[in-house]
Every structure is written in structure tokens, then in C-alpha cells.
Amino acid sequence: MEQIYIDTAKILKAISDPKRLRIVDMLSCGELCACKILEAFHITQPTLSHDMRVLSEAGIVNDRREGKNIFYSLNRERLTEFENTLHGITTLKANCICHSGERCK
């Protein structure tokens, strides 16, 4: 399978969870401390850590440590790549996979 589909699916899987999608929405306003994100949900710190790890591993969230606090922000460059890839996948084009002769019969 082409790497582009694997990478795109990883992001889609990461944001398919409503809580993680809300976290992405929250981070669209700018960097936030984990403690501020945690205040918005009725979850434990380990649960938040898991969700943030999923988002980080998908490449759409950056983190930085400052003392005891961890701050999260969106990886805007990666999200722009994702948006462009998704647009390319869903747009009719001359070299579209549907023109490859591998169509369903």
C-alpha cells in the first residue's frame, strides 16, 4: 500500500475520536497547557496523555515541556499537507486511480 494512504489513514484514525477532534479544535486557537485541556474534559490525566500521544504520533500535534507542564500546539505544516493530500484523493484528476484499468467490473 502506498505510504500516502497509510499516513493519511493514521491522521484520520487519530481525529475520528470526538474527544481528540475537540482537542484539535481547541488547539486551533493556539498553544495550550495540558492542564487547560484536561479542565475541558471529565477524564483522567493518563487518558489525556494517551489521546495526546495518538495525536502526536499522527504528527498533527507538537509538544514541549516547560518545567512540570507540557504545552501542546498544532503542527500546522503537517495539517496543511494532510488537507492537500485529502483534497488530492477526493478530486477528479487526469492521473486518477479510476483511470488505471483496475476498476471494478
Steps between C-alpha positions, in 0.01 A plus 500: 500500500631846421641691796276799429191289575655359816595846630162649413315212665706548817389862525140414421504232769650744751232761441213252466458508878266791593710594804821516300326699227384747766859524628616586147227764486617643835861512378393687185488809724863455604727314736344360818635346816388141562337622820271734301403221261433270794265759655277482190433127543389264773792263450812397688848624424609157366205503258600845377861383465383210284292728276785748464742217415264383223481853359877546531578167333271598213719808465228760543588618852832628634593501866756679711584473867541801722580394855223264611262617229457368148373739236334382180455671166387400154759400244365739237740380231389137541133599504544698178662195340208287623243745360679506164526122491134455587406751231714313249343167590145631470543707183460376143831525318659377178715240677215385723511142627164443327677537163761235578309203360455349845136595515244271645307305241 
